[in-house]
Coordinates of C-alpha atoms in Angstrom, one line a residue:
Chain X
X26 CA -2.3 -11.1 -4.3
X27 CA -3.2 -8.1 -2.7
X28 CA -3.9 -6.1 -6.4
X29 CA -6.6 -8.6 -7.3
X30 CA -9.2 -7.2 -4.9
X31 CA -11.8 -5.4 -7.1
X32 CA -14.2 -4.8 -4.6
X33 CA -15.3 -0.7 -5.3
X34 CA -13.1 -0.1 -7.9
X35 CA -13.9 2.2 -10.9
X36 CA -13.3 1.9 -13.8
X37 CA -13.6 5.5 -15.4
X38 CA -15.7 5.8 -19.0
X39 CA -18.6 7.8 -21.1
X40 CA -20.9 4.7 -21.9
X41 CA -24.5 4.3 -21.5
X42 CA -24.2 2.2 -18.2
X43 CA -22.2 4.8 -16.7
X44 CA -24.1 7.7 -17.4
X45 CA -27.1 5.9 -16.2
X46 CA -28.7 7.6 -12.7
X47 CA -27.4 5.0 -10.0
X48 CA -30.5 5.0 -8.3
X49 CA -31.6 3.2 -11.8
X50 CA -28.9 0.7 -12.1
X51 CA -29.5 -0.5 -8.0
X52 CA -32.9 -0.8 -8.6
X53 CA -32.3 -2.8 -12.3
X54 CA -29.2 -5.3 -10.3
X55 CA -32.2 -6.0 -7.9
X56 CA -34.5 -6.9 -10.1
X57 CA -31.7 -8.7 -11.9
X58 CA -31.0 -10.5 -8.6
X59 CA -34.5 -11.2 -8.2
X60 CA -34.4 -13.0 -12.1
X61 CA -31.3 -14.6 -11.2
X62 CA -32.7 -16.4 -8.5
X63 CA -36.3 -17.1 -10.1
X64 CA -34.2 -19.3 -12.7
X65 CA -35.0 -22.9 -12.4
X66 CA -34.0 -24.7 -15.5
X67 CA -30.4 -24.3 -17.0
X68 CA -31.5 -22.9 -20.0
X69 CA -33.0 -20.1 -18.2
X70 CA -29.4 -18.9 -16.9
X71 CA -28.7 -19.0 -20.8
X72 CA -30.5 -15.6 -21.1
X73 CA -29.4 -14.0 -18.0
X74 CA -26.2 -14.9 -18.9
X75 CA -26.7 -13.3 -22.7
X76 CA -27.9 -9.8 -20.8
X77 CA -24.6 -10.1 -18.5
X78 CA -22.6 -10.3 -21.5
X79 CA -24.1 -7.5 -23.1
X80 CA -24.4 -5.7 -20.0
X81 CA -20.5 -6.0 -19.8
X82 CA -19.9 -5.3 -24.0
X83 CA -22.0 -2.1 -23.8
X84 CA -20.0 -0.7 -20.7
X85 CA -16.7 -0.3 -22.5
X86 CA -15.0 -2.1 -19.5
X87 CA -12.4 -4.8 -20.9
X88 CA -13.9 -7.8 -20.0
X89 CA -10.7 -8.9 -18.2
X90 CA -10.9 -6.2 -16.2
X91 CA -14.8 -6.8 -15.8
X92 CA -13.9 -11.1 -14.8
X93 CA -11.3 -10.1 -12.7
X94 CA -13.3 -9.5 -9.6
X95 CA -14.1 -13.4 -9.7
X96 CA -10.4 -14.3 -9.2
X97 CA -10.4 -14.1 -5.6
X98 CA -13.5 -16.0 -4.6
X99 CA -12.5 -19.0 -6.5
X100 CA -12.3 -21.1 -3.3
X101 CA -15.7 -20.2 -2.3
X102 CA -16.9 -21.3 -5.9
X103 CA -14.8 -24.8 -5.5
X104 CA -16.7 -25.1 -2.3
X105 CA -20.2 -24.2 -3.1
X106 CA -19.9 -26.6 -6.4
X107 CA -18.4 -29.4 -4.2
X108 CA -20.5 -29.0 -1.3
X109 CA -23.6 -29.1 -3.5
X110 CA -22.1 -32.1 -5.4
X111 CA -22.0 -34.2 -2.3
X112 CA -24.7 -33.1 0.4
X113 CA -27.8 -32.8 -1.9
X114 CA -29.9 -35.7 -0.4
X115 CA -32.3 -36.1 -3.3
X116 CA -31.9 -37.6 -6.4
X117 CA -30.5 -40.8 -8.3
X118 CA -27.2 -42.0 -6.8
X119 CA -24.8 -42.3 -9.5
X120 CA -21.3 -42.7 -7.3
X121 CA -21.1 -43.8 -3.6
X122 CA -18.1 -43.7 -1.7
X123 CA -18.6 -44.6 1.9
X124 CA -20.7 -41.7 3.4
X125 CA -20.4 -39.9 0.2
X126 CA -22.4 -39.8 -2.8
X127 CA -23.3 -37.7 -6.0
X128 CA -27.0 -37.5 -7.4
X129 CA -27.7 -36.4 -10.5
X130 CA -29.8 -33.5 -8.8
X131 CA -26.6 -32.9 -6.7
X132 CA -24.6 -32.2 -9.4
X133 CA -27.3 -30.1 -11.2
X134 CA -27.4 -28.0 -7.9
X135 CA -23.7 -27.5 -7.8
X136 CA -23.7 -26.1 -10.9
X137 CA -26.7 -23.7 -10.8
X138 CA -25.5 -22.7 -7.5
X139 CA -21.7 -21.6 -9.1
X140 CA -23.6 -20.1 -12.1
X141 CA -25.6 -18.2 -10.2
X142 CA -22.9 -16.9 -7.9
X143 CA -20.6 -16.1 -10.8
X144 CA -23.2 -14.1 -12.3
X145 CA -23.8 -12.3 -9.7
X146 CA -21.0 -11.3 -8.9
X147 CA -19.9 -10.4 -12.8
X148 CA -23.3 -7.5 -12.1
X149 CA -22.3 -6.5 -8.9
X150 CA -18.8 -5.8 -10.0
X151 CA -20.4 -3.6 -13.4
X152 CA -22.5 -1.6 -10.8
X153 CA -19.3 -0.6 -8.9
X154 CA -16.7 -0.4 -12.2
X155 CA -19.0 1.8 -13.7
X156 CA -19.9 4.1 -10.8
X157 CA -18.4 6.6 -9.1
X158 CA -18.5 6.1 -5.3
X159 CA -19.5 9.1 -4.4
X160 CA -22.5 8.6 -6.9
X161 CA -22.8 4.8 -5.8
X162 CA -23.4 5.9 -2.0
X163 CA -25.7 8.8 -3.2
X164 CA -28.5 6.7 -5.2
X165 CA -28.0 4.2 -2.3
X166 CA -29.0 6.8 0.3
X167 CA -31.7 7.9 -1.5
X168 CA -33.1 4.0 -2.6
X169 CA -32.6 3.4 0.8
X170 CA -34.5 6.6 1.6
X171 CA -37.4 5.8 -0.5
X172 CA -37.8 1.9 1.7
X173 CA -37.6 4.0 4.8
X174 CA -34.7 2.4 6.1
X175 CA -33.5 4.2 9.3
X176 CA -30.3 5.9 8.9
X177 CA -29.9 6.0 5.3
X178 CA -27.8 9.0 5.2
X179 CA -25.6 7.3 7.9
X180 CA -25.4 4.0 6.3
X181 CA -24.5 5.6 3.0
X182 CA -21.5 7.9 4.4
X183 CA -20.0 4.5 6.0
X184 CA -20.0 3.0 3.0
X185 CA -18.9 6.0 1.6
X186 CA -15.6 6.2 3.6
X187 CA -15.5 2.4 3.7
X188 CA -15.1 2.4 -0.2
X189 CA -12.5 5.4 -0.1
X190 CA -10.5 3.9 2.2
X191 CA -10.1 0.1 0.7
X192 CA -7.2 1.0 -1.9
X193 CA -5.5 3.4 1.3
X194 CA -5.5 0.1 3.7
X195 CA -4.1 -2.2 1.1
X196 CA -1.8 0.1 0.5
X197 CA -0.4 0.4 4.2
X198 CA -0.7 -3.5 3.8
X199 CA 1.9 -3.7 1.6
X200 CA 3.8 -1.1 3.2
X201 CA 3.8 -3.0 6.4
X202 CA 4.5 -6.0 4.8
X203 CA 7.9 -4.8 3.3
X204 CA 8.5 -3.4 7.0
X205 CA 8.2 -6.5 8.6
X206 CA 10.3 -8.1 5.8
X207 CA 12.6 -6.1 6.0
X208 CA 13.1 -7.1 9.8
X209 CA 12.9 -11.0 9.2
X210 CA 9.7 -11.4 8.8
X211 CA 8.3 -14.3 6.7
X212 CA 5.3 -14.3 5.6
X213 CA 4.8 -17.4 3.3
X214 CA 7.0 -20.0 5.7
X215 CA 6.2 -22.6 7.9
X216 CA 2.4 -24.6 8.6
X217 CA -1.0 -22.7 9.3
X218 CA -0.4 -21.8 12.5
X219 CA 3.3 -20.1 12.0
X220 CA 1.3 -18.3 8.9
X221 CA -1.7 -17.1 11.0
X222 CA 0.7 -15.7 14.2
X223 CA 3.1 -14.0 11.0
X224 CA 0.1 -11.7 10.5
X225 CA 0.1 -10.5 14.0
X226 CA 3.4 -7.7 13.0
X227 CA 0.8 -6.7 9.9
X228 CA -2.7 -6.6 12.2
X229 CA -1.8 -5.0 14.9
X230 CA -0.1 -1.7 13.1
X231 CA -2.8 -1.8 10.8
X232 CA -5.5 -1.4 13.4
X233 CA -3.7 1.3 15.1
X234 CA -3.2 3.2 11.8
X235 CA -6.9 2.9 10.5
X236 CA -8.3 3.7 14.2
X237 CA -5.6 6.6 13.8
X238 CA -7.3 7.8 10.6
X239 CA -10.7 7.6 11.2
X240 CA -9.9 9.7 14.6
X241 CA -8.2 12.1 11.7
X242 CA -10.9 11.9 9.7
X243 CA -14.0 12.4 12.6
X244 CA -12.0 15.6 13.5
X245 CA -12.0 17.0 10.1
X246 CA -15.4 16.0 9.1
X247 CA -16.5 17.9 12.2
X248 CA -14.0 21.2 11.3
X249 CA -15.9 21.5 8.3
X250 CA -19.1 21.2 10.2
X251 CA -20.3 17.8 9.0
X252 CA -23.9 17.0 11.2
X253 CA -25.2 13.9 9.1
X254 CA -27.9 13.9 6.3
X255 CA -30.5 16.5 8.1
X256 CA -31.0 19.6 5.9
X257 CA -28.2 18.7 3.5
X258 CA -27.9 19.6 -0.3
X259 CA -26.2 18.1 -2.9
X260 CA -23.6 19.8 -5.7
X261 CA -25.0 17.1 -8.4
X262 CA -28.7 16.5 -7.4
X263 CA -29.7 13.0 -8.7
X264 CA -32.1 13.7 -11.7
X265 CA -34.0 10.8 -13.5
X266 CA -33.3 10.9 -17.6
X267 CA -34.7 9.0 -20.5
X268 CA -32.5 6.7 -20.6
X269 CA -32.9 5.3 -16.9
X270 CA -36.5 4.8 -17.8
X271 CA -35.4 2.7 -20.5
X272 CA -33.0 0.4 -18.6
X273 CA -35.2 -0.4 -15.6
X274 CA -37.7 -1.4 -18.4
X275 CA -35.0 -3.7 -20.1
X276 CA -33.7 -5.1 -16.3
X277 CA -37.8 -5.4 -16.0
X278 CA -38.4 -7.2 -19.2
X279 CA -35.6 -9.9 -18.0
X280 CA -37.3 -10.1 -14.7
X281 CA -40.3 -11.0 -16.5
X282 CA -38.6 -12.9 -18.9
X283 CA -37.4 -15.7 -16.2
X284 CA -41.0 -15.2 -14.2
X285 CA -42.5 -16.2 -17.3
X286 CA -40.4 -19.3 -17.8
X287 CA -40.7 -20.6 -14.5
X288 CA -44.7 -20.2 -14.0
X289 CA -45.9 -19.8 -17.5
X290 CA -43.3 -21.6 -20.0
X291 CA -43.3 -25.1 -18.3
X292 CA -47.2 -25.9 -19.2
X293 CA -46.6 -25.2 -22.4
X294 CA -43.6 -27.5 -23.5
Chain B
X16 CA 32.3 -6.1 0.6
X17 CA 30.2 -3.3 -0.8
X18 CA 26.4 -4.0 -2.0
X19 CA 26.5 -3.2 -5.7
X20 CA 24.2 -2.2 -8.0
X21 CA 24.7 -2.3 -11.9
X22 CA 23.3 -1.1 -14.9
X23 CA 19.6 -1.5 -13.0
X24 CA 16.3 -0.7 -14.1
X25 CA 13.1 -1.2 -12.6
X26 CA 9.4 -0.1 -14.4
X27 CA 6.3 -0.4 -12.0
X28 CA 3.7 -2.2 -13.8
X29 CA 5.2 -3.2 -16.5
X30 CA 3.2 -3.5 -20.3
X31 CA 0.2 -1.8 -19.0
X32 CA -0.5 1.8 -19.5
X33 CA 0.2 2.8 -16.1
X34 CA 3.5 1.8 -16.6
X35 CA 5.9 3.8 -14.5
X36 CA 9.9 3.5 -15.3
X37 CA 11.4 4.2 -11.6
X38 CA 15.0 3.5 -12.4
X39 CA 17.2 3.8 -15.2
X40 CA 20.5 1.7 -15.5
X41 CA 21.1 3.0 -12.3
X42 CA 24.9 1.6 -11.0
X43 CA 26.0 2.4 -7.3
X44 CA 28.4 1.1 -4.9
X45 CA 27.9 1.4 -1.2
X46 CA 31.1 0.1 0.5
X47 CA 31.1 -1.2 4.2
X48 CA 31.5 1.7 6.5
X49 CA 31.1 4.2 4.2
X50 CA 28.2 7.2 5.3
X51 CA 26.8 8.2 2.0
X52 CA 24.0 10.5 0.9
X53 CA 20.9 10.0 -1.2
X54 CA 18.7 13.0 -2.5
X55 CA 16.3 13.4 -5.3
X56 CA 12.7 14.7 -5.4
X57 CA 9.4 12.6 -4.5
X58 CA 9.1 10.1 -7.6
X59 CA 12.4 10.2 -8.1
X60 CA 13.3 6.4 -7.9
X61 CA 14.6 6.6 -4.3
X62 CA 12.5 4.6 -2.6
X63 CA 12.7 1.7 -5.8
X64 CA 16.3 2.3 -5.1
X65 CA 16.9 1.3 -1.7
X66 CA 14.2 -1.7 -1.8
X67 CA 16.4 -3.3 -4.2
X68 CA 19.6 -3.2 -1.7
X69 CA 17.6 -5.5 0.7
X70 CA 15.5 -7.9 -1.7
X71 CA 12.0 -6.2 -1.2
X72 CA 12.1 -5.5 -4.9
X73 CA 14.4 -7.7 -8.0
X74 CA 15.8 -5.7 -10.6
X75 CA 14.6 -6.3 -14.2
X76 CA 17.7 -5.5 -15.6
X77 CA 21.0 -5.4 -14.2
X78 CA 22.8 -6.8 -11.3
X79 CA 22.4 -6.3 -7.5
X80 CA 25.0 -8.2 -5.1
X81 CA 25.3 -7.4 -1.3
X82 CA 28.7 -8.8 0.1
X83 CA 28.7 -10.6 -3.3
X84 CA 26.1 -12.3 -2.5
X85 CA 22.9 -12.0 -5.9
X86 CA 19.8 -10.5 -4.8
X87 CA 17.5 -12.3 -7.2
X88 CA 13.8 -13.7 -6.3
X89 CA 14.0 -17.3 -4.4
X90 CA 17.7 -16.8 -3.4
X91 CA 18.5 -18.9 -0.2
X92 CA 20.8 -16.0 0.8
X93 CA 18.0 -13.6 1.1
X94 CA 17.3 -14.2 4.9
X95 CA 21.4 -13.2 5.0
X96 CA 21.3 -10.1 2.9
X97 CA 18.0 -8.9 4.6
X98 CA 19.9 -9.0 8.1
X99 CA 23.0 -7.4 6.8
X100 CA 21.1 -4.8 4.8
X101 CA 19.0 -3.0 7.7
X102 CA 16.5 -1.0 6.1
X103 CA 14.4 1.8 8.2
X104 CA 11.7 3.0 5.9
X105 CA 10.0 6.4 6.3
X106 CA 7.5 6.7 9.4
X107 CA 8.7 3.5 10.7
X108 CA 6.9 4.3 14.5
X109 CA 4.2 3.0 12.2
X110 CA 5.3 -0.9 12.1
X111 CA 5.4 -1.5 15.8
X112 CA 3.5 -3.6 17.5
X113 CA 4.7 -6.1 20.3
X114 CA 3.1 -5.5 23.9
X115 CA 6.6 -4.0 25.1
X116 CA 9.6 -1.8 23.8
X117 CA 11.6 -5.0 24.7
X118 CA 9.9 -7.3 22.9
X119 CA 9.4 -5.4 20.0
X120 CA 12.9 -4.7 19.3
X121 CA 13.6 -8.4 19.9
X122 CA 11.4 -9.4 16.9
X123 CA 14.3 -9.2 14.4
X124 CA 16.4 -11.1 16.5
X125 CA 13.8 -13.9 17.1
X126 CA 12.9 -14.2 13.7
X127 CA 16.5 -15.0 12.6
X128 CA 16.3 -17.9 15.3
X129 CA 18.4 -16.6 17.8
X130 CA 18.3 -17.8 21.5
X131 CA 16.5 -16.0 24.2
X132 CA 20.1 -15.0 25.8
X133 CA 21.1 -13.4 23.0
X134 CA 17.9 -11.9 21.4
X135 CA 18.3 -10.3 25.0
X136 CA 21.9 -9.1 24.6
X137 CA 21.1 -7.9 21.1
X138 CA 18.0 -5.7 22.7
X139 CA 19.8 -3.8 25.0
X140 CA 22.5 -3.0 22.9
X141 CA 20.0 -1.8 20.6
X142 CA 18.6 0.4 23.0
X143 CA 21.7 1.5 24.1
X144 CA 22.4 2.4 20.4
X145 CA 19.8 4.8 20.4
X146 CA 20.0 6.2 23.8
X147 CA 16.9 4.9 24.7
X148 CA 16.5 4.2 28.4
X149 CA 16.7 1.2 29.6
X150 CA 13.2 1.7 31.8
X151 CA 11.4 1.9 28.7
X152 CA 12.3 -1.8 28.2
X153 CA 8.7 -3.0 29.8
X154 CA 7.2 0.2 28.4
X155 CA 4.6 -0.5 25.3
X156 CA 5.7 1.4 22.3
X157 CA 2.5 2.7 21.7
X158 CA 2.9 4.8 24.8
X159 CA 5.9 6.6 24.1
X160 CA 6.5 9.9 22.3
X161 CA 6.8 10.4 18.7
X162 CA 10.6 10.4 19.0
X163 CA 10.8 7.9 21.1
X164 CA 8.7 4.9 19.1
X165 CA 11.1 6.1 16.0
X166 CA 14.5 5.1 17.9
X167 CA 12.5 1.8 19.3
X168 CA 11.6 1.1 15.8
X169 CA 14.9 2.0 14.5
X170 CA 16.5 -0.5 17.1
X171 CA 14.2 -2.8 16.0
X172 CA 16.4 -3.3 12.9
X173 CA 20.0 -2.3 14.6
X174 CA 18.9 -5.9 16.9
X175 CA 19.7 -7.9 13.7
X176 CA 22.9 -6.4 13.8
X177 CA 23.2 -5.6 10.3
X178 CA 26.3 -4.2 8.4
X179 CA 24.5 -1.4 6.3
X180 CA 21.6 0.6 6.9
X181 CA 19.3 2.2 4.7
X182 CA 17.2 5.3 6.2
X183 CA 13.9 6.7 4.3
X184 CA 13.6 10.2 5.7
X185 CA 14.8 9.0 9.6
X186 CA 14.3 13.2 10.7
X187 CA 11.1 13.6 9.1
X188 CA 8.0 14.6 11.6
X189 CA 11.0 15.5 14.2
X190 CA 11.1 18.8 15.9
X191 CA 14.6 20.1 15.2
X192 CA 16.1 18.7 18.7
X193 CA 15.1 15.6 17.5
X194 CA 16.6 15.9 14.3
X195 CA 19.9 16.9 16.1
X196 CA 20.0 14.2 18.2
X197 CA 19.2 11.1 15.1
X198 CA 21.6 12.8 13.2
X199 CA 24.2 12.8 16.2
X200 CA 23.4 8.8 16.6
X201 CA 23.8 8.1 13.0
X202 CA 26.7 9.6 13.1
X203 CA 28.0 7.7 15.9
X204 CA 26.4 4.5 14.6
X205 CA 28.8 5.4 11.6
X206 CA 31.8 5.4 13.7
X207 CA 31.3 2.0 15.6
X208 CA 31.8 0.8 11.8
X209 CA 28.1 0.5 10.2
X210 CA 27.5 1.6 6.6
X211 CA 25.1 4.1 6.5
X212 CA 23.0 5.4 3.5
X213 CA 20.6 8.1 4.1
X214 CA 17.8 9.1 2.0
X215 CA 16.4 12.5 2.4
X216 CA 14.8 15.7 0.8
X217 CA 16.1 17.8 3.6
X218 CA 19.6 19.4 2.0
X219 CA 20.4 20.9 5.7
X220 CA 20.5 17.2 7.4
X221 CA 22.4 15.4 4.6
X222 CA 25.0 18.6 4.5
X223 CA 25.8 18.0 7.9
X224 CA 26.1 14.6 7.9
X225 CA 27.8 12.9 4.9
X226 CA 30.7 13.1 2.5
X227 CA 29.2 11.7 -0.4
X228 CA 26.2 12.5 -2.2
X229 CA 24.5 10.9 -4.5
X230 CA 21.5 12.3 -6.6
X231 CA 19.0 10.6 -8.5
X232 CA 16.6 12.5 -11.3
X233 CA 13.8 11.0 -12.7
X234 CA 15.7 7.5 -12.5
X235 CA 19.2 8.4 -13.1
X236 CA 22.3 9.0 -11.0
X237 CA 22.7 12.8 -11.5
X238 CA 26.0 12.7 -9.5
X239 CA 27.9 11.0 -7.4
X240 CA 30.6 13.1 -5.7
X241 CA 32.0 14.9 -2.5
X242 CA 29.1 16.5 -0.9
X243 CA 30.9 20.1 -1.1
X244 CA 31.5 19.4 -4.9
X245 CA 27.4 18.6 -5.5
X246 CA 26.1 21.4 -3.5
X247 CA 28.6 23.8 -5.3
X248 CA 26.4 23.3 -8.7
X249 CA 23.7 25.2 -6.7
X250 CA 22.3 26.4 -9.7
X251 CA 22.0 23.1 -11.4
X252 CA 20.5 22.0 -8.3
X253 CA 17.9 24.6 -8.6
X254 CA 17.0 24.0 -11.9
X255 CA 16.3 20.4 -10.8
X256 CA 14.1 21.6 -8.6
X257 CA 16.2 20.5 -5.8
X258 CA 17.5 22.8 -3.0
X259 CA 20.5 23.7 -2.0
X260 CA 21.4 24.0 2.3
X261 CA 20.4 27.3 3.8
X262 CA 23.9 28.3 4.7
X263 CA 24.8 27.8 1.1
X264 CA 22.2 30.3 0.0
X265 CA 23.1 33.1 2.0
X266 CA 26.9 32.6 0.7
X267 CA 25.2 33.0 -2.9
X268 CA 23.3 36.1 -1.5
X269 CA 26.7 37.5 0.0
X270 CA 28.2 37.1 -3.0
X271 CA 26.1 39.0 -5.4
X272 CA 25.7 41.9 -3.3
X273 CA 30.0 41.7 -3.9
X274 CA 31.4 40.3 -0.9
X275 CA 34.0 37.2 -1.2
X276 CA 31.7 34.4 0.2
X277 CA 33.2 31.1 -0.1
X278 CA 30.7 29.0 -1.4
X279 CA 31.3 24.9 0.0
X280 CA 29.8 26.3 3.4
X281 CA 28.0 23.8 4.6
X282 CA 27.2 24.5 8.5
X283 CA 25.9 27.0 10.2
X284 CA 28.8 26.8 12.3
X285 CA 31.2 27.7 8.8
X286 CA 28.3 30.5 8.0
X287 CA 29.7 32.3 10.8
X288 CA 33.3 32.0 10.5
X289 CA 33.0 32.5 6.7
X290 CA 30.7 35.6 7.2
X291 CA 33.5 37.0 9.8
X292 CA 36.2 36.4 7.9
X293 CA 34.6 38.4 5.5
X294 CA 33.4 41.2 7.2
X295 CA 37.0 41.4 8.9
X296 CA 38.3 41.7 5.2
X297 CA 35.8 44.4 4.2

């Protein structure tokens, strides 16, 4: 269960998308977002999804690997598509049930609402499989940098250390979890409520270790006379190539692309 | 009834390329009572090993049996072999975390559905097992010394009342009185009639506390013999990479500057009778 979660990991290779400066590929998955959620007909995801797929070809990531970050949120996709299925008021009823009913602009809701979600996701897991952390968190701060958000450098080392220390914390998790096993505990018995209060052996040591860690950590950040962002250089300065020109020019093309369909397109079919 | 292993092999992630074989038709016996020995280098296969005496890991191949009861995946006698097999892993201060020392020990206990009079009976006995005080009872464990939260944790699994236990480096992160005195209450632990197998790098604690040692390589069961009789191939130990007791080394040292060193000294305490005897002889 644990070994599903994607979320940050890399997925080390020499293609074009991960050579590419990351301050390039944030600023191409926002204008990416920004298409996604332009799209109004369902055709229009038919060419997002097309870039996705080529997105995912090109990066020499197995597409498995690439999907698997979906796995996990598959409740939340059941829900949004339900949810959409049953509360959209507007529409032609075509099944009643009570309270309940499905329109046919329900249903077309539901399932640009999932698409759009799975799609999303499928980017946001490329951006992290095919960049390091350390040069994730870099192009961040400085994107971040550029809007003049406050903090930047801060924000950036948090997500930093939160990133490094996602795979350490699951595996204590699973430490723990053979602990507590190991003294009778049962993790997958009994109703909700016995399964909520079985986490409490796993929650409680796992708090004290990660406050024990980032104490660790604060004191040997500060040894090696860490002071935040002010006045600090970098090993690998960020430099913009060719090549990034040329992909925010391709994620700017889609952009266009859907912004022409939804404003343009439509008054001339 | 002994827990058995046969012929078992175990390979972490298995058809992928980070495929890792751990064990290798490994076969032990551990009988009840018995005080045995493990030792073999980090990534050796220990800690795949002992998970497999308790259930925490199935073998892929092979045959594991505690009492004679299987340990395979959806066995109803899990529950059972978990509470006979006790199993202390390494750092185990690290898994508390009831309000109180009492409590916390009485987890086991409780989860095996035991009533409140004799989830208490089982606590203090527990505590008494380690010499821990019985003012700590109200105590919280995360108040206590480093020493201290290791015996309540270790208690923690003695409260089940189990007939073997497996220790994953119990002496590591101890200063060396503390060593002394977990080695002293395994030892006695050992003589009230619980089966102990000890897992450890440290050649010093293991010489001074079992008969038989068993050493795993890359997988495989290296040996299996008297403890004197393993530690006397200190040469093949070295070549392994693994380390023979300090004593033991100065014996080899006696001896090649030509003096008659026995060499299955173990103790310090046999250092200095051996080295006396020799220099008498001299």
């Amino acid at each position: 269960m644990l070994k599903d979660i994607t979320v940050g990991q890399y997925y080390p290779g020499q293609s074009f998308l991960h050579r590419l400066d990351p301050r390039a590929k944030i600023i191409g998955l926002a204008l990416y977002m920004t298409a996604l959620f332009l799209v109004r007909r369902l055709a229009g995801f038919g060419y997002v999804a097309v870039f996705t797929v080529l997105l995912i070809a090109s990066s020499g990531v197995p597409p498995k690997v690439a999907l698997k970050g979906i796995k996990p949120i598959w409740p939340l996709l059941a829900f949004t598509l339900v949810l959409n299925f049953f509360l959209t008021p507007a529409g032609e009823v075509l099944w009643r049930w009570g309270a309940l009913k499905v329109t046919d602009a329900g249903i077309t809701r539901g399932i640009f609402m999932t698409l759009r979600l799975v799609l999303l996701l499928n980017a946001t897991a490329l951006l992290t499989l095919t960049t390091t952390p350390i040069r994730l968190t870099d192009g961040l701060e400085r994107v971040m940098g550029r809007l003049r958000v406050p903090m930047a450098h801060e924000l950036a080392m948090m997500m930093t250390i939160a990133l490094r220390f996602i795979p350490t914390l699951i595996e204590e998790t699973e430490r723990l979890m053979k602990a507590q096993t190991a003294r009778g505990a049962d993790f997958e018995r009994g109703g909700l409520i016995a399964r909520a209060k079985s986490l409490i052996p796993l929650l409680v040591p796992l708090f004290v270790g990660a406050l024990r860690r980032a104490d660790d950590l604060a004191t040997a950040m500060e040894a090696r006379c860490y002071r935040g962002g002010e006045g600090r250089t970098r090993l690998r300065p960020l430099r913009y190539q060719a090549r990034d020109g040329a992909a925010l020019l391709l994620a700017g093309g889609l952009l266009a692309l859907t912004v022409a369909d939804r404003y343009w397109l439509r008054w001339l079919n | 009834m002994p827990i058995v292993l046969e012929n078992v092999s175990y390979t972490y992630q298995p058809g992928t390329p980070f495929a890792a074989a751990a064990l290798r038709e490994v076969s032990l016996t551990v009988k009840s009572g018995e005080l045995v020995g493990l030792i073999g280098h980090t990534g050796s296969g220990k800690s795949t090993l002992i998970q497999h005496c308790n259930g925490l890991l199935f073998p892929q191949a092979g045959r594991v049996t505690v009492d004679g009861l299987p340990v395979a995946p959806k066995s109803k006698d899990l529950r059972e072999i978990r509470r006979k097999v006790g199993l202390v892993f390494q750092y185990p201060e690290q898994q508390l975390f009831e309000e109180t020392v009492e409590l916390d020990i009485a987890f086991g206990p409780k989860s095996l559905g035991l009533g409140e009079a004799e989830t208490r009976r089982r606590t203090r006995w527990a505590m008494g097992m380690v010499e821990l005080d019985e003012k700590l009872a109200g105590a919280s464990p995360f108040s206590l010394s480093g020493g201290e939260k290791r015996r309540v944790a270790i208690a923690g699994v003695l409260a089940s009342r189990p007939k073997y236990l497996i220790l994953d480096e119990p002496c590591a992160g101890l200063d060396p009185q503390g060593r002394e005195e977990m080695l002293r209450q395994l030892r006695r632990l050992n003589e009230k009639g619980l089966a102990i197998l000890l897992v450890s790098h440290s050649m010093d604690d293991v010489a001074r506390l079992v008969r038989r040692l068993v050493v795993i390589h890359q997988g495989r069961i290296l040996y299996d013999d008297p403890v004197r009789q393993v530690f006397a191939r200190a040469a093949e130990m070295a070549e392994l990479g693994l380390d023979v007791p300090e004593v033991m080394k100065l014996m080899l040292l006696l001896r090649e500057k030509g003096l008659p060193a026995r060499q299955d000294i173990l103790t310090a305490e046999e250092g200095q009778e051996e080295i006396l005897r020799v220099l008498s002889h001299a």
